[in-house]
XYZ file of C-alpha atoms in Angstrom:
507
model
C -8.072 -24.184 -11.852
C -6.275 -24.769 -8.533
C -2.516 -24.327 -8.567
C -0.469 -27.403 -7.597
C 1.207 -27.189 -4.213
C 4.683 -25.936 -5.166
C 7.603 -28.337 -5.084
C 10.579 -26.694 -3.287
C 13.244 -28.212 -5.546
C 11.453 -27.067 -8.713
C 11.041 -23.580 -7.209
C 14.772 -23.410 -6.543
C 15.477 -24.521 -10.113
C 13.129 -21.870 -11.492
C 14.745 -19.182 -9.347
C 18.190 -20.207 -10.602
C 17.059 -19.996 -14.234
C 15.478 -16.568 -13.769
C 18.598 -15.324 -12.005
C 20.890 -16.702 -14.722
C 18.821 -14.945 -17.400
C 19.028 -11.630 -15.560
C 15.253 -11.441 -15.218
C 15.227 -8.167 -13.313
C 13.433 -4.825 -13.624
C 16.282 -2.791 -15.082
C 17.269 -5.494 -17.577
C 13.668 -5.761 -18.771
C 13.300 -2.006 -19.083
C 16.455 -1.914 -21.176
C 15.247 -4.828 -23.326
C 11.929 -3.330 -24.390
C 12.645 0.376 -23.875
C 11.263 3.059 -21.597
C 8.288 3.914 -23.815
C 7.162 0.277 -23.933
C 7.743 0.021 -20.188
C 5.425 2.953 -19.573
C 2.797 1.485 -21.897
C 2.986 -1.848 -20.070
C 2.305 -0.037 -16.816
C -0.896 1.273 -18.411
C -1.939 -2.217 -19.490
C -0.720 -2.064 -23.112
C 1.680 -4.897 -23.984
C 1.987 -4.376 -27.751
C 5.057 -2.044 -27.711
C 6.979 -4.448 -25.460
C 5.855 -7.401 -27.542
C 7.136 -5.729 -30.710
C 10.457 -4.883 -29.085
C 11.097 -8.514 -28.130
C 9.683 -10.183 -31.257
C 13.008 -10.976 -32.916
C 15.023 -11.628 -29.747
C 15.549 -15.325 -28.950
C 17.818 -14.813 -25.932
C 16.864 -16.269 -22.556
C 15.786 -12.926 -21.074
C 13.525 -12.117 -24.021
C 11.954 -15.584 -24.078
C 11.186 -15.474 -20.335
C 9.889 -11.924 -20.684
C 7.523 -12.959 -23.460
C 6.356 -16.034 -21.562
C 5.973 -14.741 -18.007
C 6.246 -10.969 -18.376
C 3.722 -10.537 -21.198
C 1.819 -13.821 -21.076
C 2.679 -14.887 -24.631
C 3.303 -18.403 -25.879
C 6.796 -19.516 -26.892
C 8.127 -22.665 -28.527
C 9.106 -25.641 -26.399
C 12.663 -25.328 -27.704
C 12.843 -21.666 -26.662
C 11.475 -22.462 -23.211
C 13.885 -25.376 -22.737
C 16.900 -23.239 -23.650
C 15.805 -20.259 -21.541
C 14.854 -22.345 -18.486
C 17.182 -25.353 -18.551
C 17.112 -26.199 -14.826
C 13.369 -26.299 -14.279
C 12.534 -27.323 -17.842
C 9.162 -27.379 -19.565
C 8.018 -30.369 -17.514
C 8.954 -28.543 -14.308
C 6.960 -25.485 -15.355
C 3.970 -27.726 -15.963
C 4.396 -29.480 -12.618
C 4.405 -26.101 -10.881
C 1.278 -25.058 -12.764
C 3.085 -22.156 -14.385
C 2.754 -23.229 -18.037
C 1.271 -25.936 -20.209
C 2.628 -27.589 -23.316
C 0.620 -28.523 -26.395
C 2.861 -30.051 -29.046
C 5.654 -27.562 -29.693
C 3.887 -24.657 -28.017
C 4.316 -23.606 -24.363
C 1.588 -21.320 -23.026
C 1.863 -19.505 -19.700
C -0.760 -20.022 -17.024
C 0.630 -17.263 -14.804
C 2.665 -14.089 -14.936
C 5.949 -13.818 -13.038
C 7.337 -10.331 -12.768
C 10.244 -8.818 -10.832
C 9.204 -6.323 -8.174
C 11.772 -3.962 -6.673
C 11.637 -2.846 -3.044
C 13.580 -0.487 -0.775
C 13.473 -0.455 3.020
C 15.710 0.322 5.991
C 17.810 -2.774 5.298
C 18.503 -1.881 1.663
C 17.151 -2.517 -1.810
C 16.309 -5.718 -3.621
C 13.824 -7.452 -5.893
C 11.312 -10.211 -5.531
C 9.965 -12.390 -8.324
C 6.188 -12.437 -7.866
C 3.806 -14.840 -9.604
C 0.099 -14.229 -10.090
C -2.627 -15.077 -12.549
C -2.677 -13.820 -16.128
C -4.087 -10.300 -16.264
C -6.785 -8.982 -18.602
C -4.183 -7.909 -21.168
C -2.846 -11.463 -21.411
C -6.317 -13.033 -21.278
C -7.792 -10.610 -23.779
C -10.989 -10.174 -21.767
C -12.612 -10.118 -18.319
C -10.944 -11.879 -15.407
C -12.258 -15.084 -13.820
C -13.713 -14.636 -10.340
C -10.980 -16.736 -8.661
C -8.248 -14.528 -10.188
C -5.186 -14.091 -7.961
C -3.778 -10.650 -8.565
C -0.023 -10.292 -8.894
C 1.357 -6.924 -7.748
C -0.966 -3.966 -8.300
C -0.638 -0.350 -7.260
C -2.505 -0.958 -4.008
C -0.081 -3.795 -3.190
C 2.882 -1.511 -3.742
C 1.280 1.221 -1.644
C 0.745 -0.995 1.387
C 4.175 -2.608 1.050
C 5.698 0.866 1.200
C 3.518 1.823 4.181
C 4.576 -1.111 6.333
C 6.407 -0.086 9.484
C 10.050 -1.063 9.409
C 11.013 -1.814 13.019
C 11.798 -5.426 13.936
C 9.015 -7.480 15.532
C 8.402 -11.093 16.485
C 5.151 -12.373 14.974
C 3.302 -10.707 12.101
C -0.029 -11.464 10.427
C -1.022 -10.799 6.812
C -4.819 -10.934 6.433
C -5.962 -11.599 2.859
C -2.481 -12.326 1.580
C -3.338 -12.909 -2.099
C -0.112 -13.620 -3.952
C 1.870 -13.022 -0.747
C 3.577 -9.714 -1.493
C 2.659 -8.250 1.928
C 3.834 -11.391 3.691
C 7.184 -11.158 1.900
C 7.494 -7.525 2.940
C 6.444 -8.229 6.520
C 8.982 -11.058 6.807
C 11.760 -8.508 6.194
C 11.074 -7.142 9.695
C 9.294 -10.020 11.453
C 10.739 -13.246 12.814
C 7.716 -15.143 11.473
C 4.565 -14.398 9.474
C 1.161 -16.043 9.328
C -0.522 -15.373 5.967
C -4.269 -16.022 5.617
C -6.764 -15.977 2.779
C -10.161 -17.438 1.920
C -8.663 -18.708 -1.346
C -6.572 -21.865 -1.344
C -5.422 -20.839 -4.814
C -4.042 -17.603 -3.381
C -2.292 -19.422 -0.547
C -0.551 -21.707 -3.037
C 0.693 -18.646 -4.903
C 1.964 -17.293 -1.585
C 3.871 -20.498 -0.904
C 5.218 -20.516 -4.460
C 6.443 -16.931 -4.211
C 8.061 -17.521 -0.836
C 9.932 -20.563 -2.199
C 11.033 -18.879 -5.438
C 12.416 -15.957 -3.437
C 14.082 -18.168 -0.825
C 12.038 -16.698 2.038
C 11.258 -18.958 4.986
C 9.171 -18.313 8.095
C 5.855 -17.719 6.271
C 3.008 -20.027 7.328
C -0.239 -20.053 5.329
C -3.716 -20.687 6.739
C -7.069 -20.696 4.992
C -10.049 -18.803 6.373
C -11.996 -15.550 6.512
C -10.763 -12.462 8.372
C -9.434 -13.439 11.834
C -10.982 -16.923 12.006
C -7.685 -18.727 11.186
C -5.910 -17.011 14.127
C -8.598 -17.218 16.824
C -7.077 -16.587 20.242
C -3.679 -15.488 18.857
C -1.999 -12.094 19.052
C 0.630 -10.449 16.876
C 2.982 -7.504 17.151
C 2.189 -6.402 13.607
C -0.843 -6.993 11.402
C -1.025 -5.883 7.769
C -3.831 -6.293 5.301
C -4.648 -5.300 1.759
C -8.123 -6.794 2.170
C -10.760 -7.278 -0.529
C -12.248 -3.894 0.366
C -13.826 -2.988 -2.973
C -17.488 -2.082 -2.493
C -19.448 -4.466 -4.727
C -23.204 -4.779 -5.311
C -24.606 -7.969 -3.841
C -26.767 -8.820 -6.865
C -26.717 -11.470 -9.555
C -24.667 -10.613 -12.623
C -21.936 -8.673 -10.806
C -18.696 -10.703 -10.643
C -17.490 -11.395 -7.112
C -13.720 -11.311 -7.661
C -12.062 -13.007 -4.697
C -9.038 -10.698 -4.788
C -11.105 -7.554 -4.227
C -14.604 -8.498 -2.990
C -14.928 -9.545 0.638
C -18.601 -10.462 0.372
C -19.869 -7.729 2.707
C -22.394 -4.998 2.010
C -20.916 -1.553 1.336
C -17.872 -0.793 3.461
C -18.799 -3.452 6.012
C -15.480 -5.272 5.594
C -13.527 -2.245 6.829
C -15.855 -1.802 9.801
C -15.567 -5.509 10.652
C -11.778 -5.445 10.439
C -11.517 -2.465 12.795
C -13.940 -4.081 15.239
C -11.984 -7.322 15.382
C -8.339 -6.397 15.025
C -7.737 -5.123 18.563
C -8.195 -8.571 20.090
C -5.371 -9.893 17.894
C -2.862 -7.136 18.658
C -0.281 -7.621 21.359
C 0.266 -4.664 23.691
C 2.022 -2.009 21.605
C 1.195 -3.911 18.405
C 0.127 -2.146 15.213
C -2.257 -2.876 12.367
C -2.074 -1.307 8.909
C -4.514 -1.703 6.070
C -5.865 -0.076 2.941
C -9.606 0.522 2.870
C -12.623 2.155 1.302
C -15.277 3.982 3.318
C -18.554 5.573 2.309
C -19.944 9.026 3.012
C -23.602 8.250 3.714
C -26.647 10.424 4.341
C -24.573 13.492 5.155
C -22.049 11.707 7.404
C -18.482 12.009 6.071
C -16.546 8.806 5.554
C -13.764 9.775 7.947
C -16.337 10.425 10.669
C -17.808 6.964 10.097
C -14.330 5.433 10.446
C -13.859 7.391 13.673
C -17.074 5.860 14.947
C -15.840 2.347 14.199
C -12.584 2.976 16.055
C -14.364 4.522 19.035
C -16.696 1.503 19.206
C -13.840 -1.036 19.369
C -13.929 -3.228 22.477
C -10.148 -2.794 22.643
C -9.210 0.928 22.870
C -6.940 1.792 19.950
C -4.689 4.610 18.827
C -5.703 5.629 15.301
C -4.118 7.518 12.418
C -6.376 7.545 9.364
C -5.352 9.204 6.102
C -7.893 9.747 3.336
C -6.016 9.896 0.046
C -8.819 9.997 -2.507
C -12.545 10.723 -2.835
C -14.613 9.456 -5.752
C -18.242 9.967 -6.657
C -20.327 6.786 -7.176
C -20.067 6.926 -10.992
C -16.282 7.296 -11.024
C -15.903 4.566 -8.397
C -18.057 2.117 -10.339
C -16.251 2.867 -13.607
C -12.882 2.265 -11.940
C -13.711 -1.217 -10.710
C -15.709 -2.321 -13.736
C -12.663 -1.518 -15.887
C -10.414 -3.266 -13.354
C -12.296 -6.496 -14.052
C -11.640 -6.179 -17.786
C -15.020 -4.814 -18.945
C -14.775 -1.503 -20.780
C -17.414 0.972 -22.045
C -19.114 -0.148 -25.228
C -18.705 -3.864 -24.531
C -21.560 -6.221 -23.591
C -22.585 -5.970 -19.966
C -20.891 -2.684 -19.142
C -24.076 -0.616 -18.749
C -25.732 -3.339 -16.693
C -22.765 -3.420 -14.289
C -22.693 0.365 -13.990
C -26.412 0.408 -13.256
C -26.036 -2.239 -10.546
C -23.347 -0.215 -8.800
C -25.332 3.017 -8.940
C -28.475 1.298 -7.636
C -26.446 -0.118 -4.741
C -25.003 3.268 -3.765
C -28.373 4.987 -4.106
C -30.037 2.457 -1.809
C -27.609 3.354 1.008
C -27.531 7.118 0.388
C -23.852 7.083 -0.614
C -22.538 10.409 -1.918
C -18.787 9.712 -2.006
C -16.368 6.847 -1.497
C -13.045 7.455 0.221
C -9.839 5.488 -0.127
C -7.001 5.669 2.324
C -4.610 4.284 4.873
C -5.541 3.016 8.323
C -2.937 2.671 11.083
C -4.147 1.335 14.436
C -2.183 0.565 17.573
C -3.050 -1.151 20.829
C -1.437 1.022 23.522
C 1.329 -0.664 25.458
C -0.271 0.749 28.590
C -2.954 3.225 29.498
C -5.566 4.833 27.282
C -5.120 5.768 23.607
C -3.404 9.099 22.992
C -3.542 9.328 19.178
C -6.734 10.080 17.237
C -5.747 11.656 13.937
C -8.140 11.720 10.952
C -6.911 13.763 8.005
C -7.131 14.216 4.251
C -3.841 14.249 2.345
C -4.386 14.506 -1.387
C -1.094 15.833 -2.712
C 1.310 13.599 -4.680
C 3.856 11.892 -2.463
C 7.600 11.633 -2.837
C 9.101 8.434 -4.224
C 9.908 5.728 -1.726
C 7.978 4.024 1.034
C 6.306 5.772 3.948
C 6.933 3.028 6.489
C 9.974 4.600 8.124
C 8.255 8.019 8.189
C 5.186 6.558 9.910
C 7.407 4.865 12.478
C 9.226 8.112 13.251
C 5.912 9.945 13.573
C 4.588 7.392 16.078
C 7.812 7.633 18.092
C 7.603 11.432 18.034
C 3.972 11.297 19.161
C 4.860 9.068 22.103
C 7.669 11.369 23.175
C 5.510 14.468 22.791
C 2.707 12.853 24.794
C 5.091 12.535 27.732
C 6.080 16.234 27.555
C 4.041 19.098 28.965
C 4.586 22.573 27.551
C 7.440 23.226 29.957
C 9.149 20.019 28.854
C 8.720 20.903 25.187
C 10.084 24.396 25.796
C 13.144 22.820 27.419
C 13.722 20.533 24.432
C 16.273 21.189 21.712
C 15.069 20.603 18.160
C 16.605 20.413 14.695
C 15.127 20.958 11.244
C 14.764 17.812 9.153
C 17.141 17.575 6.206
C 14.318 17.407 3.643
C 12.621 20.656 4.752
C 12.877 23.812 2.656
C 11.305 27.242 2.957
C 9.600 29.252 0.201
C 8.701 32.944 0.521
C 6.287 34.642 -1.848
C 6.380 38.426 -2.288
C 3.997 40.747 -4.038
C 5.875 42.845 -6.622
C 7.745 45.620 -4.848
C 6.835 44.396 -1.354
C 9.614 44.061 1.213
C 7.843 41.562 3.462
C 6.608 38.213 2.141
C 2.853 37.748 1.783
C 3.165 33.952 2.167
C 5.804 31.793 3.871
C 5.703 28.060 3.259
C 7.564 25.141 4.780
C 7.897 22.283 2.303
C 8.646 18.655 3.106
C 10.635 16.675 0.553
C 9.862 13.231 1.984
C 7.108 11.705 4.074
C 3.680 12.998 3.069
C 5.274 15.915 1.170
C 3.317 18.394 3.269
C 3.336 22.100 2.500
C 2.483 24.280 5.497
C 1.836 28.009 5.451
C 3.456 29.630 8.489
C 3.760 33.107 9.932
C 7.059 34.970 10.485
C 7.270 33.898 14.133
C 7.002 30.172 13.403
C 9.268 30.497 10.354
C 11.844 32.222 12.526
C 11.620 29.527 15.175
C 12.023 26.707 12.652
C 14.962 28.481 11.044
C 16.655 28.798 14.441
C 16.223 25.116 15.394
C 19.781 24.004 14.723
C 20.299 21.806 17.776
C 21.934 24.583 19.808
C 19.320 26.355 21.959
C 16.114 24.909 23.455
C 12.732 26.002 22.151
C 11.948 28.233 25.156
C 14.893 30.628 24.769
C 14.310 30.760 21.009
C 10.703 31.846 21.550
C 11.875 34.470 24.041
C 14.341 35.872 21.501
C 11.700 35.947 18.735
C 9.207 37.697 21.051
C 11.799 40.332 21.812
C 12.603 40.766 18.105
C 8.926 41.073 17.097
C 8.098 43.164 20.162
C 5.248 40.878 21.267
C 4.305 39.317 24.586
C 6.471 36.270 25.263
C 3.818 34.281 27.138
C 1.257 34.839 24.394
C 3.750 33.868 21.697
C 4.706 30.726 23.602
C 1.045 29.719 23.932
C 0.608 30.261 20.188
C 3.756 28.492 18.992
C 4.089 25.408 21.206
C 1.000 23.566 19.839
C 2.219 24.239 16.306
C 5.706 23.033 17.212
C 4.130 19.767 18.393
C 2.491 19.389 14.989
C 5.765 20.085 13.178
C 7.569 17.461 15.267
C 4.870 14.855 14.647
C 4.845 15.555 10.887
C 8.624 15.343 10.644
C 9.530 18.963 9.925
C 11.364 19.136 13.246
C 13.067 16.421 15.286
C 14.533 16.115 18.736
C 18.245 16.861 18.791
């Protein structure tokens, strides 16, 4: 069922009621308890439901209605949401009344964020999930905020820009995040239902400057360019056969990983000089060709030369991948249709010779001038520190640009400092005086752990913003009694890597 186009005055009334009730993450966690909060994150609402069962306060009523997807009485809803009222909820398409019972048609949940400008929370509406529906999702389901949404929101670069584009906006969470740094945002989707959720969420959160347009990929912005493009596209690889649900929020209608390839091929024409594009994606390892190498081929084939930084975060075999997305749609093992869906996925992968499916982050940039200078394709599987990566990615790009302008003599003349989140760990065999392993550990960013030798460890330890790199290398060569020129040739490329990764910074 299509959502009504949201009425601004009713959205303001709803926002006022939710604010008055204290409908925020920490208040909810306190209301139903940390154990129930953890269970809810795993898709189990019963503990939270039990915790709120006897509470008739406004926060508990709203939490039951829009946090858990449970029905409440009309009297409870009227008292908890006096400004918008039950009729207002119905007019917004958020709930429906039958006699004395009010049933939710959507979920509205607070979503916290932190960026360079501070911390806050949005209230984000989306369709009822499988826990609230008690079964599989409809194909036109508009997802609220999932883990992938949170990941991309945290990845978004944080520097101010003029125009931004959100391709495949869904409920609008990426558009809201992009608007924090952009003067205006165009949000597109093939689903008019999704676009109405985007407009609703923008109005409820008092965010202006977001324009919605309907259409596939870059068709709604033909001939236009943007300084920043973000996309959590419907990248899930889905068999193109009858009987397999084509969920709009995750299935872009292409064969295999064709959506990712198509996005990379088309995005350059819509990037202003110096503009960036960020997206989440899947890619297949096919017939002996690794997924990252296939992505490299797509970037190299772009009509617009692009800088590229691709991070593969996860690799799944075809069975695990299929199981993940069949469960995501609300069908679990042992229920009707599960085996048929699993078989369809495995047949699809087998037909294309797919051995593994990668998931990761894609960052592309149209150079402001000249040819691309960044082509980085890497696997980073370790758990990451809490907090978004957007600021870290921005610093890395800035460091890359500065390093690209420096030859070895310029780098040797530079003064560096160790980042505040870097620590050193030394591992000794029992009774040994010298360490067998020296590690540099990064507390933020990608939480990298690098094994280094004594010379590089000594150089990093001496980077305190006092002496340039060149004299430090000379002193270390003298201390270790090695050739200075050879040590310089060995260390400078590794220093470049440490600066790019954020272990070292320019003083």
